[in-house]
mmCIF file of C-alpha atoms in Angstrom:
data_model
loop_
_atom_site.group_PDB
_atom_site.id
_atom_site.type_symbol
_atom_site.label_atom_id
_atom_site.label_comp_id
_atom_site.label_asym_id
_atom_site.label_seq_id
_atom_site.Cartn_x
_atom_site.Cartn_y
_atom_site.Cartn_z
ATOM 1 C CA MET A 301 56.752 -48.242 52.553
ATOM 2 C CA GLU A 302 59.289 -46.032 54.291
ATOM 3 C CA ILE A 303 62.062 -44.819 51.991
ATOM 4 C CA VAL A 304 64.820 -44.321 54.491
ATOM 5 C CA ASP A 305 68.582 -43.991 54.378
ATOM 6 C CA LYS A 306 69.271 -46.143 57.442
ATOM 7 C CA ALA A 307 72.863 -44.996 57.846
ATOM 8 C CA LYS A 308 71.724 -41.460 58.601
ATOM 9 C CA SER A 309 68.027 -42.051 59.374
ATOM 10 C CA THR A 310 67.000 -39.607 56.670
ATOM 11 C CA THR A 311 63.746 -39.690 54.715
ATOM 12 C CA PHE A 312 62.896 -38.865 51.097
ATOM 13 C CA TYR A 313 60.995 -35.566 50.768
ATOM 14 C CA ALA A 314 59.680 -33.292 48.036
ATOM 15 C CA VAL A 315 59.176 -29.667 49.065
ATOM 16 C CA GLY A 316 58.128 -26.807 46.829
ATOM 17 C CA LEU A 317 55.381 -24.667 45.374
ATOM 18 C CA SER A 318 53.685 -24.443 41.996
ATOM 19 C CA TYR A 319 51.134 -22.578 39.903
ATOM 20 C CA LYS A 320 48.351 -24.545 41.655
ATOM 21 C CA LYS A 321 48.464 -22.427 44.825
ATOM 22 C CA ALA A 322 51.124 -19.771 44.188
ATOM 23 C CA ASP A 323 50.449 -16.888 41.800
ATOM 24 C CA ALA A 324 53.155 -15.418 39.566
ATOM 25 C CA GLU A 325 54.207 -12.868 42.188
ATOM 26 C CA VAL A 326 54.757 -15.483 44.891
ATOM 27 C CA ARG A 327 56.449 -17.880 42.445
ATOM 28 C CA GLY A 328 58.728 -14.990 41.552
ATOM 29 C CA LYS A 329 59.786 -14.657 45.190
ATOM 30 C CA PHE A 330 60.848 -18.303 45.298
ATOM 31 C CA SER A 331 62.385 -18.315 41.808
ATOM 32 C CA LEU A 332 66.025 -19.468 41.857
ATOM 33 C CA SER A 333 68.566 -18.169 39.369
ATOM 34 C CA GLU A 334 71.384 -20.510 38.294
ATOM 35 C CA GLU A 335 73.689 -18.804 40.787
ATOM 36 C CA ALA A 336 71.103 -19.230 43.572
ATOM 37 C CA GLN A 337 70.700 -22.925 42.693
ATOM 38 C CA GLU A 338 74.469 -23.403 42.894
ATOM 39 C CA ASN A 339 74.561 -21.639 46.284
ATOM 40 C CA LEU A 340 71.684 -23.801 47.512
ATOM 41 C CA LEU A 341 73.444 -27.030 46.515
ATOM 42 C CA ASN A 342 76.698 -25.955 48.156
ATOM 43 C CA GLN A 343 74.811 -25.023 51.336
ATOM 44 C CA ALA A 344 73.137 -28.449 51.292
ATOM 45 C CA LYS A 345 76.544 -30.074 51.016
ATOM 46 C CA ASP A 346 77.821 -28.039 53.970
ATOM 47 C CA ASP A 347 74.724 -29.086 55.939
ATOM 48 C CA GLY A 348 75.619 -32.756 55.396
ATOM 49 C CA ILE A 349 72.732 -33.540 53.054
ATOM 50 C CA GLU A 350 73.748 -36.532 50.950
ATOM 51 C CA SER A 351 71.520 -36.277 47.879
ATOM 52 C CA LEU A 352 69.049 -33.811 46.403
ATOM 53 C CA ILE A 353 68.073 -32.001 43.228
ATOM 54 C CA VAL A 354 66.597 -28.547 42.781
ATOM 55 C CA MET A 355 64.639 -27.095 39.887
ATOM 56 C CA SER A 356 63.114 -23.691 39.279
ATOM 57 C CA THR A 357 60.868 -23.006 36.285
ATOM 58 C CA CYS A 358 58.212 -20.395 35.560
ATOM 59 C CA ASN A 359 55.577 -22.750 37.025
ATOM 60 C CA ARG A 360 57.294 -24.312 40.034
ATOM 61 C CA THR A 361 60.290 -24.349 42.348
ATOM 62 C CA GLU A 362 60.986 -27.702 43.994
ATOM 63 C CA ILE A 363 63.619 -29.591 45.966
ATOM 64 C CA TYR A 364 63.723 -33.406 46.120
ATOM 65 C CA GLY A 365 66.093 -35.091 48.521
ATOM 66 C CA PHE A 366 66.895 -37.014 51.701
ATOM 67 C CA ALA A 367 66.736 -35.105 54.974
ATOM 68 C CA GLN A 368 66.094 -35.787 58.648
ATOM 69 C CA HIS A 369 63.260 -33.224 58.566
ATOM 70 C CA PRO A 370 61.584 -31.386 55.658
ATOM 71 C CA PHE A 371 62.389 -28.024 57.252
ATOM 72 C CA GLU A 372 66.050 -28.591 56.296
ATOM 73 C CA LEU A 373 64.972 -28.400 52.629
ATOM 74 C CA ILE A 374 62.481 -25.546 53.181
ATOM 75 C CA LYS A 375 65.268 -23.557 54.877
ATOM 76 C CA LEU A 376 67.571 -24.134 51.883
ATOM 77 C CA LEU A 377 64.842 -22.784 49.593
ATOM 78 C CA CYS A 378 64.105 -19.696 51.715
ATOM 79 C CA ASP A 379 67.795 -18.928 52.390
ATOM 80 C CA ASN A 380 68.523 -18.771 48.665
ATOM 81 C CA SER A 381 65.407 -17.000 47.376
ATOM 82 C CA ASN A 382 63.318 -13.957 48.304
ATOM 83 C CA GLY A 383 60.607 -16.189 49.765
ATOM 84 C CA THR A 384 60.018 -16.542 53.507
ATOM 85 C CA VAL A 385 58.957 -19.482 55.648
ATOM 86 C CA ASP A 386 55.615 -17.712 56.229
ATOM 87 C CA ASP A 387 55.129 -17.395 52.455
ATOM 88 C CA PHE A 388 55.927 -21.090 52.082
ATOM 89 C CA ARG A 389 53.417 -22.086 54.761
ATOM 90 C CA LEU A 390 50.654 -20.402 52.765
ATOM 91 C CA VAL A 391 51.372 -21.939 49.340
ATOM 92 C CA GLY A 392 54.018 -24.651 49.703
ATOM 93 C CA TYR A 393 53.721 -28.407 49.944
ATOM 94 C CA VAL A 394 55.701 -31.202 51.573
ATOM 95 C CA TYR A 395 55.487 -34.798 50.351
ATOM 96 C CA LYS A 396 57.152 -37.754 52.076
ATOM 97 C CA ASN A 397 58.354 -41.218 50.962
ATOM 98 C CA ASN A 398 56.064 -42.819 48.341
ATOM 99 C CA GLU A 399 53.922 -39.682 48.131
ATOM 100 C CA ALA A 400 57.049 -37.683 47.253
ATOM 101 C CA LEU A 401 58.047 -40.288 44.669
ATOM 102 C CA ARG A 402 54.563 -40.274 43.114
ATOM 103 C CA HIS A 403 54.691 -36.479 42.880
ATOM 104 C CA LEU A 404 58.078 -36.609 41.145
ATOM 105 C CA PHE A 405 56.721 -39.146 38.636
ATOM 106 C CA ARG A 406 53.677 -36.947 37.882
ATOM 107 C CA VAL A 407 55.839 -33.857 37.441
ATOM 108 C CA GLY A 408 58.341 -35.679 35.218
ATOM 109 C CA THR A 409 55.649 -37.084 32.917
ATOM 110 C CA GLY A 410 53.833 -33.777 32.344
ATOM 111 C CA LEU A 411 50.702 -34.734 34.336
ATOM 112 C CA ASP A 412 51.301 -31.990 36.903
ATOM 113 C CA SER A 413 52.215 -29.283 34.350
ATOM 114 C CA GLN A 414 50.172 -26.111 33.945
ATOM 115 C CA ILE A 415 49.816 -27.076 30.290
ATOM 116 C CA LEU A 416 48.986 -30.785 30.442
ATOM 117 C CA GLY A 417 51.614 -32.922 28.728
ATOM 118 C CA ASP A 418 54.341 -30.263 28.750
ATOM 119 C CA PHE A 419 57.473 -32.429 28.560
ATOM 120 C CA GLU A 420 60.051 -29.668 28.914
ATOM 121 C CA ILE A 421 60.042 -30.318 32.670
ATOM 122 C CA ILE A 422 61.835 -33.682 32.311
ATOM 123 C CA GLY A 423 64.750 -31.777 30.785
ATOM 124 C CA GLN A 424 64.870 -29.625 33.940
ATOM 125 C CA ILE A 425 64.889 -32.755 36.127
ATOM 126 C CA LYS A 426 67.750 -34.287 34.105
ATOM 127 C CA LYS A 427 69.697 -31.016 34.210
ATOM 128 C CA GLY A 428 69.163 -30.713 37.972
ATOM 129 C CA PHE A 429 70.356 -34.257 38.588
ATOM 130 C CA VAL A 430 73.450 -33.941 36.368
ATOM 131 C CA TYR A 431 74.460 -30.791 38.253
ATOM 132 C CA SER A 432 73.846 -32.367 41.682
ATOM 133 C CA LYS A 433 75.815 -35.466 40.704
ATOM 134 C CA LYS A 434 78.690 -33.276 39.525
ATOM 135 C CA LEU A 435 78.803 -31.732 43.021
ATOM 136 C CA GLY A 436 78.670 -35.177 44.655
ATOM 137 C CA LEU A 437 75.092 -34.747 45.871
ATOM 138 C CA SER A 438 73.831 -38.107 44.669
ATOM 139 C CA THR A 439 73.742 -41.796 45.585
ATOM 140 C CA ASN A 440 73.078 -44.981 43.602
ATOM 141 C CA TYR A 441 69.555 -45.049 45.037
ATOM 142 C CA PHE A 442 68.882 -41.432 44.016
ATOM 143 C CA GLU A 443 70.200 -42.076 40.499
ATOM 144 C CA ARG A 444 67.840 -45.050 40.252
ATOM 145 C CA VAL A 445 64.917 -42.774 41.259
ATOM 146 C CA ILE A 446 65.702 -40.235 38.529
ATOM 147 C CA ASN A 447 66.252 -42.943 35.899
ATOM 148 C CA ALA A 448 62.860 -44.470 36.738
ATOM 149 C CA VAL A 449 61.171 -41.073 36.281
ATOM 150 C CA ILE A 450 62.989 -40.546 32.959
ATOM 151 C CA GLN A 451 61.897 -44.029 31.838
ATOM 152 C CA ALA A 452 58.251 -43.271 32.735
ATOM 153 C CA SER A 453 58.446 -39.930 30.902
ATOM 154 C CA LYS A 454 59.807 -41.579 27.741
ATOM 155 C CA ARG A 455 57.114 -44.241 27.793
ATOM 156 C CA VAL A 456 54.301 -41.712 28.309
ATOM 157 C CA LYS A 457 55.634 -39.629 25.438
ATOM 158 C CA ASN A 458 56.101 -42.599 23.098
ATOM 159 C CA GLU A 459 53.095 -44.736 24.035
ATOM 160 C CA THR A 460 50.410 -42.055 24.533
ATOM 161 C CA GLU A 461 49.383 -38.827 22.845
ATOM 162 C CA LEU A 462 49.546 -36.777 26.041
ATOM 163 C CA SER A 463 51.946 -34.334 24.375
ATOM 164 C CA SER A 464 50.252 -34.274 20.952
ATOM 165 C CA GLY A 465 49.369 -31.006 19.212
ATOM 166 C CA ALA A 466 50.957 -27.579 19.475
ATOM 167 C CA THR A 467 50.537 -26.192 22.979
ATOM 168 C CA SER A 468 53.032 -24.146 24.968
ATOM 169 C CA VAL A 469 53.325 -20.726 26.580
ATOM 170 C CA SER A 470 54.904 -19.320 23.431
ATOM 171 C CA PHE A 471 52.188 -20.824 21.221
ATOM 172 C CA ALA A 472 49.491 -19.487 23.583
ATOM 173 C CA ALA A 473 51.144 -16.036 23.412
ATOM 174 C CA VAL A 474 50.996 -15.998 19.619
ATOM 175 C CA GLN A 475 47.452 -17.364 19.695
ATOM 176 C CA TYR A 476 46.446 -14.491 22.006
ATOM 177 C CA ILE A 477 48.088 -11.893 19.745
ATOM 178 C CA MET A 478 46.399 -13.279 16.647
ATOM 179 C CA ASP A 479 43.000 -13.336 18.376
ATOM 180 C CA HIS A 480 43.187 -9.879 19.970
ATOM 181 C CA VAL A 481 45.379 -7.680 17.748
ATOM 182 C CA GLU A 482 43.803 -6.741 14.412
ATOM 183 C CA ASP A 483 45.814 -6.770 11.183
ATOM 184 C CA ILE A 484 48.765 -8.355 13.033
ATOM 185 C CA SER A 485 50.840 -8.946 9.876
ATOM 186 C CA ASN A 486 51.210 -5.155 9.500
ATOM 187 C CA LYS A 487 51.764 -4.296 13.153
ATOM 188 C CA ASN A 488 55.139 -3.535 14.773
ATOM 189 C CA ILE A 489 56.191 -6.288 17.189
ATOM 190 C CA LEU A 490 59.052 -5.822 19.663
ATOM 191 C CA LEU A 491 60.523 -8.828 21.444
ATOM 192 C CA PHE A 492 62.638 -7.964 24.484
ATOM 193 C CA GLY A 493 64.697 -10.922 25.772
ATOM 194 C CA THR A 494 66.117 -14.095 24.240
ATOM 195 C CA GLY A 495 65.316 -16.711 26.879
ATOM 196 C CA LYS A 496 63.893 -20.063 25.813
ATOM 197 C CA ILE A 497 60.284 -18.830 25.856
ATOM 198 C CA GLY A 498 61.345 -15.702 23.945
ATOM 199 C CA ARG A 499 63.065 -17.783 21.237
ATOM 200 C CA ASN A 500 60.062 -20.118 20.913
ATOM 201 C CA THR A 501 57.692 -17.142 20.721
ATOM 202 C CA CYS A 502 59.875 -15.702 17.958
ATOM 203 C CA GLU A 503 59.613 -18.903 15.984
ATOM 204 C CA ASN A 504 55.833 -19.110 16.418
ATOM 205 C CA LEU A 505 55.392 -15.436 15.530
ATOM 206 C CA VAL A 506 57.311 -15.816 12.291
ATOM 207 C CA LYS A 507 55.509 -19.048 11.445
ATOM 208 C CA HIS A 508 51.939 -17.929 12.165
ATOM 209 C CA THR A 509 51.768 -14.148 11.605
ATOM 210 C CA ARG A 510 53.924 -13.744 8.474
ATOM 211 C CA ASN A 511 55.035 -10.450 9.973
ATOM 212 C CA ASP A 512 58.313 -8.875 8.838
ATOM 213 C CA HIS A 513 58.053 -5.971 11.318
ATOM 214 C CA ILE A 514 59.572 -7.894 14.241
ATOM 215 C CA VAL A 515 62.401 -6.223 16.180
ATOM 216 C CA LEU A 516 64.512 -8.076 18.753
ATOM 217 C CA ILE A 517 66.382 -6.444 21.639
ATOM 218 C CA ASN A 518 68.496 -8.153 24.280
ATOM 219 C CA ARG A 519 70.952 -6.791 26.867
ATOM 220 C CA THR A 520 73.623 -8.953 25.253
ATOM 221 C CA LYS A 521 73.401 -8.065 21.573
ATOM 222 C CA GLU A 522 75.382 -11.151 20.446
ATOM 223 C CA LYS A 523 72.611 -13.433 21.766
ATOM 224 C CA ALA A 524 69.979 -11.338 19.987
ATOM 225 C CA LEU A 525 71.904 -11.552 16.692
ATOM 226 C CA GLU A 526 72.204 -15.326 17.083
ATOM 227 C CA VAL A 527 68.423 -15.720 17.491
ATOM 228 C CA ALA A 528 67.580 -13.111 14.839
ATOM 229 C CA GLY A 529 69.770 -14.858 12.277
ATOM 230 C CA LYS A 530 67.609 -17.977 12.453
ATOM 231 C CA PHE A 531 64.391 -16.043 11.790
ATOM 232 C CA ASN A 532 65.595 -13.074 9.717
ATOM 233 C CA LEU A 533 64.604 -10.482 12.351
ATOM 234 C CA LEU A 534 65.878 -6.945 12.880
ATOM 235 C CA VAL A 535 68.113 -6.429 15.944
ATOM 236 C CA LYS A 536 68.442 -3.115 17.780
ATOM 237 C CA ASP A 537 70.740 -2.029 20.619
ATOM 238 C CA TYR A 538 69.550 -2.197 24.230
ATOM 239 C CA GLU A 539 69.917 1.616 24.371
ATOM 240 C CA ASP A 540 67.177 1.856 21.710
ATOM 241 C CA LEU A 541 64.599 0.062 23.896
ATOM 242 C CA SER A 542 62.513 3.151 24.797
ATOM 243 C CA THR A 543 62.529 4.387 21.171
ATOM 244 C CA GLU A 544 61.408 0.996 19.864
ATOM 245 C CA ILE A 545 58.672 0.695 22.515
ATOM 246 C CA VAL A 546 57.147 3.947 21.213
ATOM 247 C CA LYS A 547 56.957 2.417 17.702
ATOM 248 C CA ALA A 548 55.613 -0.970 18.873
ATOM 249 C CA ASP A 549 52.010 -2.146 18.749
ATOM 250 C CA VAL A 550 52.919 -5.356 20.594
ATOM 251 C CA LEU A 551 55.705 -5.728 23.195
ATOM 252 C CA ILE A 552 56.711 -9.221 24.319
ATOM 253 C CA VAL A 553 58.943 -9.311 27.406
ATOM 254 C CA ALA A 554 60.822 -12.593 27.950
ATOM 255 C CA THR A 555 63.924 -11.679 29.935
ATOM 256 C CA GLY A 556 65.465 -13.563 32.843
ATOM 257 C CA ALA A 557 65.795 -10.503 35.098
ATOM 258 C CA GLN A 558 64.920 -10.846 38.786
ATOM 259 C CA THR A 559 63.260 -7.386 38.917
ATOM 260 C CA PRO A 560 60.962 -5.516 36.462
ATOM 261 C CA THR A 561 62.728 -4.222 33.343
ATOM 262 C CA ILE A 562 59.700 -2.415 31.897
ATOM 263 C CA ASN A 563 57.758 0.261 33.781
ATOM 264 C CA LEU A 564 55.521 3.260 33.062
ATOM 265 C CA GLU A 565 58.492 5.620 32.784
ATOM 266 C CA LYS A 566 59.991 3.570 29.924
ATOM 267 C CA LEU A 567 56.821 3.606 27.822
ATOM 268 C CA ASN A 568 56.231 7.252 26.677
ATOM 269 C CA LEU A 569 53.335 6.021 24.544
ATOM 270 C CA THR A 570 51.779 7.777 21.563
ATOM 271 C CA LYS A 571 49.351 4.941 20.730
ATOM 272 C CA PRO A 572 47.810 1.794 22.337
ATOM 273 C CA ILE A 573 50.139 -1.135 23.063
ATOM 274 C CA THR A 574 49.607 -4.770 24.032
ATOM 275 C CA ILE A 575 52.285 -6.054 26.441
ATOM 276 C CA LEU A 576 52.818 -9.756 27.087
ATOM 277 C CA ASP A 577 55.001 -10.541 30.108
ATOM 278 C CA LEU A 578 56.362 -14.088 29.687
ATOM 279 C CA SER A 579 58.785 -13.851 32.636
ATOM 280 C CA ILE A 580 58.985 -15.272 36.162
ATOM 281 C CA PRO A 581 59.538 -13.205 38.241
ATOM 282 C CA LYS A 582 57.337 -10.635 36.460
ATOM 283 C CA ASN A 583 59.414 -8.272 34.352
ATOM 284 C CA VAL A 584 56.710 -5.693 33.665
ATOM 285 C CA ASP A 585 55.795 -3.375 36.543
ATOM 286 C CA ALA A 586 52.066 -3.142 37.271
ATOM 287 C CA ASP A 587 52.363 0.673 37.111
ATOM 288 C CA VAL A 588 52.142 0.469 33.279
ATOM 289 C CA LEU A 589 48.391 -0.057 33.746
ATOM 290 C CA GLN A 590 48.119 3.584 34.866
ATOM 291 C CA ASP A 591 48.187 4.356 31.134
ATOM 292 C CA GLU A 592 44.789 3.389 29.714
ATOM 293 C CA ARG A 593 46.355 2.599 26.336
ATOM 294 C CA VAL A 594 48.182 -0.418 27.844
ATOM 295 C CA THR A 595 46.790 -3.952 27.710
ATOM 296 C CA LEU A 596 48.953 -6.134 29.961
ATOM 297 C CA ILE A 597 48.802 -9.921 29.736
ATOM 298 C CA HIS A 598 50.911 -12.155 31.984
ATOM 299 C CA MET A 599 51.974 -15.758 31.520
ATOM 300 C CA ASP A 600 49.300 -17.025 33.931
ATOM 301 C CA ASP A 601 46.580 -15.377 31.801
ATOM 302 C CA LEU A 602 47.875 -17.232 28.757
ATOM 303 C CA TYR A 603 47.647 -20.578 30.530
ATOM 304 C CA LYS A 604 43.887 -20.028 30.810
ATOM 305 C CA ILE A 605 43.617 -20.243 27.034
ATOM 306 C CA THR A 606 42.217 -23.744 26.654
ATOM 307 C CA ASP A 607 41.711 -25.208 23.232
ATOM 308 C CA LYS A 608 40.860 -28.503 21.594
ATOM 309 C CA THR A 609 44.466 -29.668 21.945
ATOM 310 C CA ILE A 610 44.310 -29.643 25.768
ATOM 311 C CA GLU A 611 40.861 -31.234 25.815
ATOM 312 C CA ARG A 612 42.123 -34.038 23.576
ATOM 313 C CA ARG A 613 45.187 -34.587 25.749
ATOM 314 C CA LYS A 614 42.968 -35.235 28.779
ATOM 315 C CA GLU A 615 41.760 -38.433 27.120
ATOM 316 C CA PHE A 616 45.237 -39.940 27.562
ATOM 317 C CA ILE A 617 45.592 -39.257 31.313
ATOM 318 C CA PRO A 618 44.409 -42.781 32.360
ATOM 319 C CA GLN A 619 46.875 -44.377 29.917
ATOM 320 C CA ALA A 620 49.717 -42.229 31.288
ATOM 321 C CA GLU A 621 48.756 -43.088 34.873
ATOM 322 C CA GLU A 622 48.864 -46.819 34.055
ATOM 323 C CA ILE A 623 52.434 -46.428 32.756
ATOM 324 C CA ILE A 624 53.425 -44.492 35.888
ATOM 325 C CA ASP A 625 51.892 -47.219 38.105
ATOM 326 C CA GLU A 626 53.842 -49.886 36.204
ATOM 327 C CA VAL A 627 57.229 -48.145 36.404
ATOM 328 C CA PHE A 628 56.544 -47.084 40.003
ATOM 329 C CA SER A 629 55.752 -50.694 41.011
ATOM 330 C CA GLU A 630 58.953 -51.918 39.344
ATOM 331 C CA PHE A 631 60.899 -49.292 41.267
ATOM 332 C CA ILE A 632 59.301 -50.227 44.603
ATOM 333 C CA ALA A 633 60.033 -53.918 43.880
ATOM 334 C CA TRP A 634 63.686 -52.994 43.281
ATOM 335 C CA THR A 635 63.693 -50.976 46.521
ATOM 336 C CA LYS A 636 62.375 -53.975 48.454
ATOM 337 C CA MET A 637 64.901 -56.296 46.835
ATOM 338 C CA ARG A 638 67.674 -53.854 47.704
ATOM 339 C CA THR A 639 66.489 -54.051 51.315
ATOM 340 C CA PHE A 640 66.257 -57.828 51.629
ATOM 341 C CA ALA A 641 69.056 -58.955 49.271
ATOM 342 C CA PRO A 642 71.700 -59.169 52.059
ATOM 343 C CA THR A 643 69.315 -61.303 54.169
ATOM 344 C CA ILE A 644 68.589 -63.713 51.298
ATOM 345 C CA HIS A 645 72.317 -63.924 50.545
ATOM 346 C CA ALA A 646 73.062 -64.678 54.223
ATOM 347 C CA LEU A 647 70.241 -67.259 54.334
ATOM 348 C CA LYS A 648 71.591 -69.031 51.261
ATOM 349 C CA THR A 649 75.093 -69.081 52.780
ATOM 350 C CA LYS A 650 73.682 -70.536 56.038
ATOM 351 C CA LEU A 651 71.745 -73.267 54.182
ATOM 352 C CA GLU A 652 74.837 -74.115 52.120
ATOM 353 C CA GLN A 653 76.847 -74.500 55.358
ATOM 354 C CA ILE A 654 74.192 -76.918 56.679
ATOM 355 C CA LYS A 655 74.259 -78.759 53.316
ATOM 356 C CA ASP A 656 78.078 -79.025 53.351
ATOM 357 C CA GLY A 657 78.046 -80.329 56.937
ATOM 358 C CA GLU A 658 75.421 -82.982 56.164
ATOM 359 C CA ILE A 659 77.153 -84.183 52.967
ATOM 360 C CA ASP A 660 80.490 -84.365 54.792
ATOM 361 C CA TYR A 661 78.829 -86.354 57.622
ATOM 362 C CA HIS A 662 77.223 -88.856 55.191
ATOM 363 C CA ARG A 663 80.403 -89.201 53.127
ATOM 364 C CA LYS A 664 82.284 -90.315 56.238
ATOM 365 C CA LYS A 665 79.473 -92.584 57.448
ATOM 366 C CA TYR A 666 78.594 -94.410 54.221
ATOM 367 C CA GLU A 667 81.292 -96.056 52.101
ATOM 368 C CA ASN A 668 79.468 -95.897 48.725
ATOM 369 C CA PHE A 669 77.919 -92.465 49.296
ATOM 370 C CA ASP A 670 77.501 -90.509 45.992
ATOM 371 C CA SER A 671 78.512 -87.023 47.155
ATOM 372 C CA GLU A 672 78.147 -85.438 43.655
ATOM 373 C CA GLN A 673 74.538 -86.554 43.325
ATOM 374 C CA ALA A 674 73.793 -85.488 46.905
ATOM 375 C CA GLU A 675 75.407 -82.086 46.214
ATOM 376 C CA ALA A 676 73.185 -81.561 43.136
ATOM 377 C CA ILE A 677 69.980 -82.516 44.995
ATOM 378 C CA ALA A 678 70.869 -80.488 48.100
ATOM 379 C CA MET A 679 71.702 -77.355 46.042
ATOM 380 C CA ARG A 680 68.302 -77.588 44.311
ATOM 381 C CA ILE A 681 66.625 -77.749 47.722
ATOM 382 C CA VAL A 682 68.673 -74.757 48.989
ATOM 383 C CA GLN A 683 67.728 -72.774 45.869
ATOM 384 C CA LYS A 684 64.025 -73.620 46.226
ATOM 385 C CA ILE A 685 63.961 -72.625 49.908
ATOM 386 C CA THR A 686 65.699 -69.280 49.290
ATOM 387 C CA THR A 687 63.372 -68.579 46.319
ATOM 388 C CA HIS A 688 60.330 -69.172 48.561
ATOM 389 C CA PHE A 689 61.655 -66.674 51.098
ATOM 390 C CA ALA A 690 62.544 -64.150 48.358
ATOM 391 C CA ASN A 691 59.038 -64.430 46.856
ATOM 392 C CA HIS A 692 57.509 -63.857 50.287
ATOM 393 C CA LEU A 693 59.627 -60.720 50.783
ATOM 394 C CA ARG A 694 58.730 -59.432 47.296
ATOM 395 C CA HIS A 695 54.988 -59.734 47.928
ATOM 396 C CA GLU A 696 53.309 -56.323 48.116
ATOM 397 C CA GLU A 697 51.504 -57.174 51.378
ATOM 398 C CA THR A 698 54.690 -58.268 53.137
ATOM 399 C CA VAL A 699 56.052 -56.021 55.891
ATOM 400 C CA VAL A 700 59.663 -56.405 54.760
ATOM 401 C CA ASP A 701 61.452 -55.179 57.898
ATOM 402 C CA ASP A 702 59.429 -57.467 60.203
ATOM 403 C CA SER A 703 59.988 -60.488 57.946
ATOM 404 C CA ILE A 704 63.716 -59.822 57.690
ATOM 405 C CA GLU A 705 63.944 -59.581 61.474
ATOM 406 C CA TRP A 706 62.102 -62.925 61.823
ATOM 407 C CA ILE A 707 64.259 -64.734 59.206
ATOM 408 C CA GLU A 708 67.492 -63.442 60.728
ATOM 409 C CA LYS A 709 66.359 -64.498 64.219
ATOM 410 C CA VAL A 710 65.232 -68.023 63.202
ATOM 411 C CA PHE A 711 68.352 -68.798 61.155
ATOM 412 C CA GLN A 712 70.700 -66.796 63.431
ATOM 413 C CA LEU A 713 71.957 -64.685 60.545
ATOM 414 C CA GLU A 714 74.329 -61.741 60.736
ATOM 415 C CA THR A 715 73.952 -59.325 57.819
ATOM 416 C CA LYS A 716 75.262 -55.935 56.875
ATOM 417 C CA ASN A 717 71.961 -54.651 55.548
ATOM 418 C CA ASN A 718 72.476 -51.736 53.175
ATOM 419 C CA GLY A 719 68.872 -50.462 53.500
#
């Protein structure tokens, strides 16, 4: 079924790239900061695009919206990131109409996540929609799309165990440290950055390593103090970064910088160090590997850590897909009804006009004519006829546009179809 805004002849598209084909370096090129997302939305508005949302996470950057051609959305992405159209051709994807909707449902329910069942993505979708709506880049139809995805996500979370067990990037980071760094409770750990992944890693480190040698550094010290207060960590000034790196056995980098913040020059090592880069774009320059004492692990390496939790989650994929099919079908049924409602309304009006004319004719012709009883019977017939037509139009095998055209022609109806 074509999902088209008839007023502007635009089609629903999903364009983007994800961990499936794009490595961390390429995803970094297309990563959109909050400022870049705002610029993208304003550019879309200037281009006359009526509704869209954008989201950029460590695993994917995507745009969903109505456009006359998908290149309009690809151009928005490339204009506001460091990615090029040629880069996009190699790793990007374009989905259209129902395929785009299906993709959005899978993303929103955690089925398309790098860690199966990761439900943080639905928060990104909500946030993206709220921001787009605030800028006027939404329609009633688009809001209905997002609400359907949110509904499916809630049901999958509540009715299945797709998100059961402790699995996340931050948990995988701590799991890696515990498996590969000996005597971790006595080692010096330095956390640089207080983004969401950094904060979660902090919490998992404290919980699982029982280490009281954790130092936190952030460019904005107030944010570092706020996080440190929750976990009783030591905070140092940003100027002390190089000094603290020398002391560290483990360095976790989780900043939101667009270019590398750690390189070989900053290290000045006196002993081996394990560095975990939990940032997109990468925040640790590959030149650190020139020092043989460095072990560098990036976020994508951590995602390869599969455990029993992920294996168990896979059991619930069919159950989650059933829920998606159910909510998706309800949404498509609503879409169809939205398309044919004006026709059914016009048909009912036409039949009522015929009914009124016939009752008026018989009232004048027959002296003892019971117009109230005739009205009641005739209205039941009108209702039954319109219900038959509505049921036909709702049927999944019905070609709605062709049927509407036929009904309007036979009954000589004039409708303002809102598509």
